Every structure is written in C-alpha cells, then in structure tokens.
mmCIF file of C-alpha atoms and ligand atoms in Angstrom:
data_model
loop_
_atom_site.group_PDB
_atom_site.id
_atom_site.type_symbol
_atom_site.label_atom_id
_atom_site.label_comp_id
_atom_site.label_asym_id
_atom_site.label_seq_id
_atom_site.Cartn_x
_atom_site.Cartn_y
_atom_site.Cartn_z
ATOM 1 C CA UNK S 19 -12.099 15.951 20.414
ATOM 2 C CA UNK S 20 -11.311 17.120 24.544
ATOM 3 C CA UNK S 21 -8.919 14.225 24.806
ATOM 4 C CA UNK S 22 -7.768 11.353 22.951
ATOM 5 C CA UNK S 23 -6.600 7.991 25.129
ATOM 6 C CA UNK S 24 -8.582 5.423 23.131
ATOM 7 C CA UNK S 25 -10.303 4.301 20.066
ATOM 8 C CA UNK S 26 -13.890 5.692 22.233
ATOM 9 C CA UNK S 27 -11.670 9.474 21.535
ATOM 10 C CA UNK S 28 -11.237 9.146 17.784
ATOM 11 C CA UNK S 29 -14.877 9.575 16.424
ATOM 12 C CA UNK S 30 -14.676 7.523 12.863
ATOM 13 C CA UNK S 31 -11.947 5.840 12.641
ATOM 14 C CA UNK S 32 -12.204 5.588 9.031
ATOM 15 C CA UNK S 33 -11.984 9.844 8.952
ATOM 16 C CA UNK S 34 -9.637 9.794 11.208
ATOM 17 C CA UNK S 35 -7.327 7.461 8.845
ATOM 18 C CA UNK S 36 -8.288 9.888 5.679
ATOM 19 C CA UNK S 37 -7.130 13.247 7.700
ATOM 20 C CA UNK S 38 -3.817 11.611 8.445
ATOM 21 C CA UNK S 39 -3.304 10.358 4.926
ATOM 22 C CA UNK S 40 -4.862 13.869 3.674
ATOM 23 C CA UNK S 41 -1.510 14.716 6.304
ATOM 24 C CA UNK S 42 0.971 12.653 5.278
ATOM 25 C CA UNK S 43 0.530 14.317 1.543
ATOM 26 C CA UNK S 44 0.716 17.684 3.026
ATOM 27 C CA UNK S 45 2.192 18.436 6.399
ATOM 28 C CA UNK S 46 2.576 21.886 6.582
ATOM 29 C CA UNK S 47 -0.825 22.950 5.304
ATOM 30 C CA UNK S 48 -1.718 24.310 8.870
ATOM 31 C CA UNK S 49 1.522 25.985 10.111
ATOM 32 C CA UNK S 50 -0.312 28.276 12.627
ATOM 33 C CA UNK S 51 -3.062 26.074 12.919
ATOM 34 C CA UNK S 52 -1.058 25.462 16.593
ATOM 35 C CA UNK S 53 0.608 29.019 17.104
ATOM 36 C CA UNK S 54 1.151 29.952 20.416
ATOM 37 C CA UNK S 55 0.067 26.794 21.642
ATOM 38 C CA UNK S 56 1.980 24.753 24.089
ATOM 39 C CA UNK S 57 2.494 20.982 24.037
ATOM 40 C CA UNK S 58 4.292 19.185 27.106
ATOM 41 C CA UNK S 59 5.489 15.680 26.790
ATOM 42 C CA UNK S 60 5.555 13.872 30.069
ATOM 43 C CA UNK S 61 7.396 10.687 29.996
ATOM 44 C CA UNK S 62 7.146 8.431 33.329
ATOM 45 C CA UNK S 63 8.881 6.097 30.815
ATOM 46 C CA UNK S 64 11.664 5.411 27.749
ATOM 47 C CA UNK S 65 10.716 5.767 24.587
ATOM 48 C CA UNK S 66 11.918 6.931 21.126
ATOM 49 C CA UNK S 67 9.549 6.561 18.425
ATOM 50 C CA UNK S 68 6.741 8.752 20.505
ATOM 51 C CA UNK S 69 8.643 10.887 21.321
ATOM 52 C CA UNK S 70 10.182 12.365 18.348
ATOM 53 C CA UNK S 71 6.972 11.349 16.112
ATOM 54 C CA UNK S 72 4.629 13.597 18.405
ATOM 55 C CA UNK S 73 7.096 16.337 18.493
ATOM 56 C CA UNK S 74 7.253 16.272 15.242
ATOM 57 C CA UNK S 75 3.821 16.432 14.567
ATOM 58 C CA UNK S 76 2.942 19.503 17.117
ATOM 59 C CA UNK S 77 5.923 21.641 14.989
ATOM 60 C CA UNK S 78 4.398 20.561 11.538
ATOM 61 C CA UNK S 79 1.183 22.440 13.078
ATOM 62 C CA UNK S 80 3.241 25.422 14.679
ATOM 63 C CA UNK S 81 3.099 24.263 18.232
ATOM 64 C CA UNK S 82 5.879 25.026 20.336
ATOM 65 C CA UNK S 83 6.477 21.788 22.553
ATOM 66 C CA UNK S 84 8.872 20.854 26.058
ATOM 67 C CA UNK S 85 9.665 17.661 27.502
ATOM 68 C CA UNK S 86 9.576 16.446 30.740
ATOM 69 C CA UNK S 87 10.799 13.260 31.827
ATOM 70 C CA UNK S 88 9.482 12.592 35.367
ATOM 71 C CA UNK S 89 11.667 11.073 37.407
ATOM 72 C CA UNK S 90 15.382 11.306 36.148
ATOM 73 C CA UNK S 91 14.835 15.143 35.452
ATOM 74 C CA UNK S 92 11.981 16.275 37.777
ATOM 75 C CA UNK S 93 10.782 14.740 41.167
ATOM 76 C CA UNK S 94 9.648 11.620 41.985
ATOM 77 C CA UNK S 95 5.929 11.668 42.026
ATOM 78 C CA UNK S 96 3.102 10.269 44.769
ATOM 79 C CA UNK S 97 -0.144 9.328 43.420
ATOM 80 C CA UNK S 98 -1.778 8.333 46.550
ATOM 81 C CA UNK S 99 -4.889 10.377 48.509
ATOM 82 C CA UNK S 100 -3.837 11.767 51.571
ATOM 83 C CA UNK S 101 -0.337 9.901 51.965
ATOM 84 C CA UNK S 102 1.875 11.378 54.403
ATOM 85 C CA UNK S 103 4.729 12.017 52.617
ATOM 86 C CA UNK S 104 7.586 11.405 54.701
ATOM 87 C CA UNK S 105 9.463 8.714 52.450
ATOM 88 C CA UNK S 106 11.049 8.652 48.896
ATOM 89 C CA UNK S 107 8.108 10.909 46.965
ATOM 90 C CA UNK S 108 9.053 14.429 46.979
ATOM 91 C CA UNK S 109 5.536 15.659 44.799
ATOM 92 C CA UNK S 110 2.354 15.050 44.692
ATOM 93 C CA UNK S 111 0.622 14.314 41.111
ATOM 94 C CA UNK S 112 -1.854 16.675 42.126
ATOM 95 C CA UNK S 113 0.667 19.790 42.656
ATOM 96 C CA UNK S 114 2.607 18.613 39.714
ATOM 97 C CA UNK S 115 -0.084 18.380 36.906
ATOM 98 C CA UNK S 116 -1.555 21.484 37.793
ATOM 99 C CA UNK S 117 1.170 23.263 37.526
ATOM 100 C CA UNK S 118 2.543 21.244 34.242
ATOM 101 C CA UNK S 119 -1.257 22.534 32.896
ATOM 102 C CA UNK S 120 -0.499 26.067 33.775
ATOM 103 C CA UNK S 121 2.379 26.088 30.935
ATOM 104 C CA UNK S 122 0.633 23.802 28.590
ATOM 105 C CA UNK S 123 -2.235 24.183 26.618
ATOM 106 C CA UNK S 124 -2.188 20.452 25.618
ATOM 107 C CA UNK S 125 -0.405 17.717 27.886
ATOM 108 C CA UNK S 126 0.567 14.512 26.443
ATOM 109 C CA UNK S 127 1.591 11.740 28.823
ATOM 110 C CA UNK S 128 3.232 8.556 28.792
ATOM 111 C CA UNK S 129 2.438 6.202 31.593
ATOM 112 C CA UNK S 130 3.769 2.490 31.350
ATOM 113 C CA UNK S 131 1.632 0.013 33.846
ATOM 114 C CA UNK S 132 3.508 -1.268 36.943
ATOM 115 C CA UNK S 133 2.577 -4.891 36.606
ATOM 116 C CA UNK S 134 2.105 -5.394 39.591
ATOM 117 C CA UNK S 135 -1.439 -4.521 40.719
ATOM 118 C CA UNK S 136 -4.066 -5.095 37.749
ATOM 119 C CA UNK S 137 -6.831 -3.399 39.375
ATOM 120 C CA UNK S 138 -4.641 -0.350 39.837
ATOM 121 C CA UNK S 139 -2.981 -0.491 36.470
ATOM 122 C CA UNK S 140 -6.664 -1.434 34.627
ATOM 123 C CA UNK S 141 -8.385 1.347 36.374
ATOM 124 C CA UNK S 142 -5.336 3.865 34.575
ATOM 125 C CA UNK S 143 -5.048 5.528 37.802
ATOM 126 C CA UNK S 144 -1.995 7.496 36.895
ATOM 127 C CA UNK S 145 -3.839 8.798 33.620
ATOM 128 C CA UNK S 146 -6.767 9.921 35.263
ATOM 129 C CA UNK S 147 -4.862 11.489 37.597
ATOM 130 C CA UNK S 148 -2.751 13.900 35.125
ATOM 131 C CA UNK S 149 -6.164 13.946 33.501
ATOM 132 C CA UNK S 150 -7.884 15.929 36.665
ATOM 133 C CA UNK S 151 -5.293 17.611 37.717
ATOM 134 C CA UNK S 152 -3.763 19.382 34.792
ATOM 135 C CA UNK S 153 -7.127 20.035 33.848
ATOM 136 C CA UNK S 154 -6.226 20.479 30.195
ATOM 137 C CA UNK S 155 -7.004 18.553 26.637
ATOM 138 C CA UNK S 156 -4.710 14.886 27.567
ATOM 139 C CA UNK S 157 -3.182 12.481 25.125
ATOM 140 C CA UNK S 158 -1.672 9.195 25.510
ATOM 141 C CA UNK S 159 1.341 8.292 24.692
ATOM 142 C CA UNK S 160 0.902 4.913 25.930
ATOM 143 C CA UNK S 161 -1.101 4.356 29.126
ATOM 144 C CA UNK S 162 -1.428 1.300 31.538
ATOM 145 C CA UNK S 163 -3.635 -0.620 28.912
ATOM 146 C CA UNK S 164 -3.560 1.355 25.934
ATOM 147 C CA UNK S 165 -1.590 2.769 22.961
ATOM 148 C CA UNK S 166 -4.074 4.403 20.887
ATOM 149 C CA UNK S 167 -1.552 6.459 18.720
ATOM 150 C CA UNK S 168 0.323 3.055 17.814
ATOM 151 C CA UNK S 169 -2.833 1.609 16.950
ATOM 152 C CA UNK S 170 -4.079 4.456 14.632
ATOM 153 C CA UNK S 171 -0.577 4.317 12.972
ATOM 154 C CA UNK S 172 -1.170 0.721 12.391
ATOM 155 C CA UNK S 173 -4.743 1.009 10.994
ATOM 156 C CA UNK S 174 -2.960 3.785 8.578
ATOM 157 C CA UNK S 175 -0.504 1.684 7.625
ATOM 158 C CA UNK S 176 -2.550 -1.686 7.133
ATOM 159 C CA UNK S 177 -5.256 1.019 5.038
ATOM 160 C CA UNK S 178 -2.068 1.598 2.698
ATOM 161 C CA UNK S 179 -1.226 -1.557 2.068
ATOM 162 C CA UNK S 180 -4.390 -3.236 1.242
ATOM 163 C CA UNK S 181 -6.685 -2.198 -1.769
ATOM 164 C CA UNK S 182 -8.878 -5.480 -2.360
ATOM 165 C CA UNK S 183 -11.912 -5.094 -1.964
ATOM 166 C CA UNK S 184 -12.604 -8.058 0.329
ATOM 167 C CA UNK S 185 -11.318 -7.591 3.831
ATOM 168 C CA UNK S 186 -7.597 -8.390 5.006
ATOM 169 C CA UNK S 187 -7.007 -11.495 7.275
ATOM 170 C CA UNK S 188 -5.247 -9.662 10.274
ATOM 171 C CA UNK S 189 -3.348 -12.254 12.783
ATOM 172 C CA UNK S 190 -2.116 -10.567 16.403
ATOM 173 C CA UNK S 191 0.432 -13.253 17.082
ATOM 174 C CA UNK S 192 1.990 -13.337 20.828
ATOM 175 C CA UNK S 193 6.025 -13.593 20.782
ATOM 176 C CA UNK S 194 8.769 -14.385 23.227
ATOM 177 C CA UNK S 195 10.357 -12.101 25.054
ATOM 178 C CA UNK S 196 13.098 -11.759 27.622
ATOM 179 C CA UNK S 197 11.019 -9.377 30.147
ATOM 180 C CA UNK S 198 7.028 -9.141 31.317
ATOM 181 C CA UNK S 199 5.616 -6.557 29.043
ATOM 182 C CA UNK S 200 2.335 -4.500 28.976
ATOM 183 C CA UNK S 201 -0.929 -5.886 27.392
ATOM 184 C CA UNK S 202 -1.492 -2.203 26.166
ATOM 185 C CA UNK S 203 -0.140 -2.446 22.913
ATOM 186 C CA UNK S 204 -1.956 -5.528 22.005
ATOM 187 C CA UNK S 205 -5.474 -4.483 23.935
ATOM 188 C CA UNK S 206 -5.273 -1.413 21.711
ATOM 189 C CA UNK S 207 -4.245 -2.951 18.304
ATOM 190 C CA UNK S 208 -7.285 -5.239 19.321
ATOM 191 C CA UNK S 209 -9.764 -2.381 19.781
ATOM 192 C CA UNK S 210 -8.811 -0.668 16.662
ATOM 193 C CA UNK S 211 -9.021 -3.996 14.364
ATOM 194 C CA UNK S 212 -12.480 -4.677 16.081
ATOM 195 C CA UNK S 213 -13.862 -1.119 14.927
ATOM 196 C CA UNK S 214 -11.933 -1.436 11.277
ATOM 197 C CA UNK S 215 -13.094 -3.799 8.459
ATOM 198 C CA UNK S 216 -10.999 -6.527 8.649
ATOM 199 C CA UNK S 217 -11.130 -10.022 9.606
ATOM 200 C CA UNK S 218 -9.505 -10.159 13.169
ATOM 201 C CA UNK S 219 -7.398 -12.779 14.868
ATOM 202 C CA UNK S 220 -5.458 -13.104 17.493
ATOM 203 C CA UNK S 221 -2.909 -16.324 19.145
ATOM 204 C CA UNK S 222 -0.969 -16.748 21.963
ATOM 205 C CA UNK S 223 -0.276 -19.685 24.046
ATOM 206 C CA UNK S 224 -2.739 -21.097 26.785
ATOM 207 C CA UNK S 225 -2.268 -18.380 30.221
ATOM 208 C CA UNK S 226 -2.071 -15.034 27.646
ATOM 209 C CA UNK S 227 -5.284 -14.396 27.344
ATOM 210 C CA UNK S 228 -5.797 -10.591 27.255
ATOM 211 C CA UNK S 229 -8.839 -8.732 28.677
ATOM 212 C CA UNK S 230 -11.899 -9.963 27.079
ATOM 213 C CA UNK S 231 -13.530 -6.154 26.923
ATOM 214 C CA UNK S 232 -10.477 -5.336 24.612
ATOM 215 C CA UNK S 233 -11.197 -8.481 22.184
ATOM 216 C CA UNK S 234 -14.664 -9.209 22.475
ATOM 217 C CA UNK S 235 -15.846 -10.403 18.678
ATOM 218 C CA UNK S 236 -12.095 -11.184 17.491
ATOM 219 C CA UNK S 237 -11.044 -15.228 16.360
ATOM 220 C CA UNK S 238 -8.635 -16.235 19.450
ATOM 221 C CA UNK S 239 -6.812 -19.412 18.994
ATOM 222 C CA UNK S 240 -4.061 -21.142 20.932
ATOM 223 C CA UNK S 241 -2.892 -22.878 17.583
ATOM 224 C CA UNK S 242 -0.272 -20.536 15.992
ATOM 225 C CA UNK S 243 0.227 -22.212 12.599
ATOM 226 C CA UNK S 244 -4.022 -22.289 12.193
ATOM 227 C CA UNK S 245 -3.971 -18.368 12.877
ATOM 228 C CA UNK S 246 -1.382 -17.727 10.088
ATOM 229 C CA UNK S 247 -3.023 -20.063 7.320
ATOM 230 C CA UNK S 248 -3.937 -17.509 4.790
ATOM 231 C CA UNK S 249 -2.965 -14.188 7.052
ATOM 232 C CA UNK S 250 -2.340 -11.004 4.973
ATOM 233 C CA UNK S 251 -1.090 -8.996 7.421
ATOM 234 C CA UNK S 252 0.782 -10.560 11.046
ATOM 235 C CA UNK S 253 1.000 -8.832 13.870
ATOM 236 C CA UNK S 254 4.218 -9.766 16.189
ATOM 237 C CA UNK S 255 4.223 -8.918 20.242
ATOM 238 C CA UNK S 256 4.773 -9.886 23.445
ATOM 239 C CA UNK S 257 2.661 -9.002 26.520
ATOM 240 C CA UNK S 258 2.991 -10.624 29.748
ATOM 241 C CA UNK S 259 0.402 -12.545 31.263
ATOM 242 C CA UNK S 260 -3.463 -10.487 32.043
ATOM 243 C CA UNK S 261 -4.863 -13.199 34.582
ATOM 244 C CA UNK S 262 -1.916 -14.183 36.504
ATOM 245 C CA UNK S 263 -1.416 -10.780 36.135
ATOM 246 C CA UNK S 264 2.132 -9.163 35.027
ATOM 247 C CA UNK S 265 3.521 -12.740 35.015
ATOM 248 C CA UNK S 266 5.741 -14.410 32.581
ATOM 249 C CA UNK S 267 4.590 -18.327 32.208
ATOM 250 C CA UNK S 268 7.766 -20.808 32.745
ATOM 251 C CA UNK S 269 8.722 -22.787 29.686
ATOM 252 C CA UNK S 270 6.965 -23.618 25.867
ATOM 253 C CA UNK S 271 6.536 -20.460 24.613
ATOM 254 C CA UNK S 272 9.820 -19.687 22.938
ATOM 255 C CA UNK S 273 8.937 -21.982 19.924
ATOM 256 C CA UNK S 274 6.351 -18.860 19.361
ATOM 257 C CA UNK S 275 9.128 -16.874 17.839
ATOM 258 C CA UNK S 276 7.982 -15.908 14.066
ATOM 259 C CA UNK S 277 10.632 -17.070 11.192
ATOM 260 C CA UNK S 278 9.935 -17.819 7.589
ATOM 261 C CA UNK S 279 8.918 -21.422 7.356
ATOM 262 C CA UNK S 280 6.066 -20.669 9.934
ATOM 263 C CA UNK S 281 5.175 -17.858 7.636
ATOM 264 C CA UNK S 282 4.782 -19.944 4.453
ATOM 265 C CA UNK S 283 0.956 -20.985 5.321
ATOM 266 C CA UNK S 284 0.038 -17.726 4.955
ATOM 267 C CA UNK S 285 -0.949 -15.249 2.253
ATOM 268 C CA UNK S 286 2.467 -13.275 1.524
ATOM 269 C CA UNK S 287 1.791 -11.989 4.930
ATOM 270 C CA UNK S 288 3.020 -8.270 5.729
ATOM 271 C CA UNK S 289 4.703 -8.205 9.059
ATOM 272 C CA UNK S 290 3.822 -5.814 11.886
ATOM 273 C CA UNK S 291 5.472 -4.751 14.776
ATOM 274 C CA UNK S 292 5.052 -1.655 17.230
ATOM 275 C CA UNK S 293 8.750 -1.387 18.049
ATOM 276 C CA UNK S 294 11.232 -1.493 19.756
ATOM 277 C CA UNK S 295 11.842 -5.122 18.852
ATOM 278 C CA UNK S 296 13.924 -8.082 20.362
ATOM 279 C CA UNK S 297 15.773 -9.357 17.015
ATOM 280 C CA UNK S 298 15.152 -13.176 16.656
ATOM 281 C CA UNK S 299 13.938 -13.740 19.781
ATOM 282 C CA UNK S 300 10.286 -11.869 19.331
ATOM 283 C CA UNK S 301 10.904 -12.370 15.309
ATOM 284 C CA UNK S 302 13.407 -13.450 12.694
ATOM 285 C CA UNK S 303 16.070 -11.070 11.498
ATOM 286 C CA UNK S 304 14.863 -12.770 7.683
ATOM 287 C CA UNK S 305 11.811 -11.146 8.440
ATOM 288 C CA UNK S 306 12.212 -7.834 9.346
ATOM 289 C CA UNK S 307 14.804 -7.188 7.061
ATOM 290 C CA UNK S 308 12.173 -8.699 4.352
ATOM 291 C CA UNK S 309 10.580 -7.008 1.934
ATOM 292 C CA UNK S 310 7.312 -7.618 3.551
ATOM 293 C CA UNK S 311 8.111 -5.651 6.917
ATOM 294 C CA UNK S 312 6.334 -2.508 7.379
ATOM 295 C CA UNK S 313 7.622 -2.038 10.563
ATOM 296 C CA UNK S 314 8.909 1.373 9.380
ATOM 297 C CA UNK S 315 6.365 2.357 7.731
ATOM 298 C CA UNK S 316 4.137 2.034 10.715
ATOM 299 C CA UNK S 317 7.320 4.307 12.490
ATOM 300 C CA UNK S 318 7.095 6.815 10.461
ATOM 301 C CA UNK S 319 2.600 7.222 10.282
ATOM 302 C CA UNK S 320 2.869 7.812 13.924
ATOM 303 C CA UNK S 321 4.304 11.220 12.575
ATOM 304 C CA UNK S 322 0.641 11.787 11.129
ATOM 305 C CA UNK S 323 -1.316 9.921 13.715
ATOM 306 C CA UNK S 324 0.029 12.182 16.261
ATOM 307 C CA UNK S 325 -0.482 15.118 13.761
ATOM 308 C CA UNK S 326 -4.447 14.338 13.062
ATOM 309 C CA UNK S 327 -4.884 14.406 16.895
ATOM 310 C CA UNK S 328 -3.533 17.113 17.596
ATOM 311 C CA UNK S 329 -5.219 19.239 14.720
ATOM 312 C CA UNK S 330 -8.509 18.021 16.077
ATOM 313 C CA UNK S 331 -7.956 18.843 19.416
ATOM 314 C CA UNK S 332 -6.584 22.265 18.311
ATOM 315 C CA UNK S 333 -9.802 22.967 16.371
ATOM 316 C CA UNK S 334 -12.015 21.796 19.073
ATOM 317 C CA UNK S 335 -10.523 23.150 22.155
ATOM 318 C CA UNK S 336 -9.376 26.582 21.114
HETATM 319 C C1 LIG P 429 6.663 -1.344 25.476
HETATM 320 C C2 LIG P 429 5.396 -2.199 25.502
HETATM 321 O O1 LIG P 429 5.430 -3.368 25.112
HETATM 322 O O2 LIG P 429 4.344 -1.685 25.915
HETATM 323 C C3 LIG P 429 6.488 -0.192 24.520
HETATM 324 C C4 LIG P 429 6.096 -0.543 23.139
HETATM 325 C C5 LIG P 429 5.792 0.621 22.300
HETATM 326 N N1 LIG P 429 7.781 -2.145 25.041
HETATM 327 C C6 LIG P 429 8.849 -2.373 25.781
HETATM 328 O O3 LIG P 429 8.892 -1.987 26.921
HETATM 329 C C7 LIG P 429 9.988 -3.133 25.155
HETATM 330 N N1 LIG P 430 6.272 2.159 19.274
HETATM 331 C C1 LIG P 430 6.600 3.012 20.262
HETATM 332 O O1 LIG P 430 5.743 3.574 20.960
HETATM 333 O O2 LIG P 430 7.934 3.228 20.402
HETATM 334 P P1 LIG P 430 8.640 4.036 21.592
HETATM 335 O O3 LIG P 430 8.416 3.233 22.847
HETATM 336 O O4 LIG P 430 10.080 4.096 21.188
HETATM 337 O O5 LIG P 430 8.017 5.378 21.690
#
C-alpha cells in the first residue's frame, strides 16, 4: 500500500478487517515496526476522534508523530497555478507540502470540501495537491468526498457485531441537521458496504441524492419507514445536498430525525453514527444512550483502522 484515500487503497477489505481485529487483540506486537519514522497530521479542519485515534495508532507501532493545523497555527495556504499572490494567502501548497514531506516520512491530511464548487471539491484538488507535492506515502483523514478510515472502522465494527451467517440488512439513513455537511462520510460508508457482504440500503428525502459512482448497486429509497423494515444495523447522517450542490433543501426534512417508534419496524437494529453528533436533532438521545448504539465502539476501531494502515504502508514503503 503507497497511499490509502479510498476503499480502491485497501486491497481486500475482508484482510484488511482481520489485521485490525488481529490489532485490536494485540497492539503493541510491532513496537519498532515504525521506529524512526515520522508521521505529520495536517488538519485544514476540526476534528477529535481522528486525531487522537491516528496518533494513537502511529505510537502503538513506534512512530513518532507532529501536528499541524493549517491555518490557525501555520499560514494560510494558496492552491491555485500561477496566482499572483498579492492578497490574503501567504504560501503556496506547493512550497508547503514539500517541505512538510521533508520532515515526514508519512503525511496524513485532513481536507474538509468547501461546498461551494463540486467540480473542484469532486476532483479532491486539495488532496492531490499535498499528494504531489509532499511526494510521500498520503492518508486521508477525511477528504472532499471521502472518509475511508471511518468507513473501515465501521465495516470492523458491523464485522463484530454480526455472526449469522446470512448477510446483515444495512440502512444509510439521511438526518437533519442544523448546517450543510459533506457527502464524504456517506459516499464512503457507501463504497465500503458495496465491496462488503451485506445487503445495502440507503434513504434520504427527494434532492439528497449522493453521487451515483459512490452507490451504484445499493437499494435507494425516498421512503424512510420501508428502508428500516427489518434493518439490522442503521446508519444515521446528514450530508447536504450533491446536485444542487452544498445546499440545504428548505422545509420537510426534519421529520427524518431517528427516535424509537420509527425504529420498531426493524430488526433490533444497531445504531451507527460517525460522530460528532447533533443530539435529537440528527437522532434521539433514547437511542444513543441505548443499548443498541455502537457509536463508541466504532470510536474506538478507528484506533485499529488507522493502525492496519499504517503497518501496511510501513511494510510496503520502507
Ligand atoms: C463532518 C462531516 O460530516 O463530514 C465530519 C464527520 C466525521 N461533520 C461535521 O462537520 C459535523
Ligand atoms: N468521526 C470523525 O472523524 O470524528 P472527528 O471529526 O472528531 O475526527
């Protein structure tokens, strides 16, 4: 593995799930699998869960690790060719990556979409960017239309939980929210369920469509309460609007907020969400507090998500 920004990085995903369980029973079995080895975190965005979970990971394998957060700590950054640079951007990405791969042996980079141009954000401009210019191994930590660690912590955690034999009903169900939010989160979950072996759906309400290349072969139905009949395991997030792009629709949609009584159609249904999470407006307090929330569960396997990347790019690229 050179880099790891998408499902098309992880090889099987089925091996990839076994090495971070394998991880999970045994973190420290490589301690200087990563010695001498230098992880940067750049963050062009908040975030809690990645952060710690990914430093976390690199120091279970020996890595030492810094943090950058771009911006508030370091210089505002230009991205476009040739601009003349007589206005608020003090760097250019291509100066700054370069010299950000100098120190590191492995960059990992968190880039949030701007909403506001889809071709921009869909063509990850910003990650390809660090990509070329730092011109070391890159993982995301959340890209303009991806979160592939989230989504490998999620495929862990849903493997944990379900030992059947036939395959789990999975239901991606869109929720309110107060502010337009990326499609990444749910494009990604998407990808992942597509490649796993489970029975995929997904519902929102009519204008949320999502990317068709990202759920291509998945049941998509505007009809909440029809998704959820006989779900084992529910999915719960918002994302703001893909083809009125970066939009949030007026009215309707806050009756999509998942409680209890919506939940009763379906199978004892485990609930999912990436966090961070808007209490009873995305989902009920009832239900995260439940017994049936994994949500921390799912928190704490992006400790060994983040660890089986990074021992696969360590073994590959060194
Ligand atoms: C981000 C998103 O929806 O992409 C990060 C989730 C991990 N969420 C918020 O900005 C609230
Ligand atoms: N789930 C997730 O990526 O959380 P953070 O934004 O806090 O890192």
């Amino acid at each position: 593995m050179k880099h790891f920004t998408s499902i098309h990085d992880a090889g099987h995903p089925r091996e990839l799930v076994k090495e971070a369980l394998a991880l999970k029973q045994s973190p420290f079995s490589f301690p200087s699998l990563g010695k001498n080895k230098t992880l940067g975190l750049i963050f062009l965005n908040p975030s809690l869960r990645t952060r710690l979970s990914t430093q976390k990971a690199a120091m279970n394998l020996g890595m030492n690790v810094i943090v950058l957060n771009v911006g508030q700590e370091s210089w505002a950054l230009e991205f476009e060719e040739g601009a003349v640079m007589n206005s608020t951007k003090v760097e250019h990405v291509k100066d700054a990556a370069a010299v950000i791969g100098t120190y590191c042996d492995v960059v990992a980079i968190r880039c949030f979409p701007s909403l506001a141009s889809r071709a921009e954000d869909y063509s990850e401009m910003v990650l390809k960017q660090f990509m070329k210019y730092c011109k070391v191994p890159l993982v995301s930590l959340e890209s303009a239309t991806r979160h592939p660690l989230q989504s490998f912590a999620d495929l862990i955690t849903i493997t944990e939980n379900w030992k059947a034999s036939h395959k789990p009903k999975v239901v991606l169900t869109w929720a309110p929210h107060i502010k337009p939010l990326p499609q990444a989160v749910a494009n990604s979950f998407s990808e992942w369920m597509l490649a796993a072996n489970v029975d995929f759906h997904i519902t929102h309400p009519e204008g949320y469509g999502l990317d068709e290349s990202f759920t291509q072969g998945a049941n998509i139905t505007y009809h909440q309460q029809e998704a959820l009949q006989g779900a084992d395991f529910v999915y719960v997030k918002n994302w703001s609007a893909y083809h009125d792009y970066g939009k949030l629709l007026p009215s309707g949609t806050n009756s999509w907020m998942l409680d209890e009584q919506k939940l009763k159609v379906s199978n004892n249904a485990k609930i999912m969400h990436c966090l961070p999470v808007r209490r009873n407006v995305e989902l009920s307090d009832v239900l995260l507090d439940s017994t049936n929330s994994l949500v921390l569960q799912q928190a704490a396997n992006r400790e060994y998500a983040a660890q089986a990347v990074l021992k696969k790019i360590l073994e590959s690229n060194f």
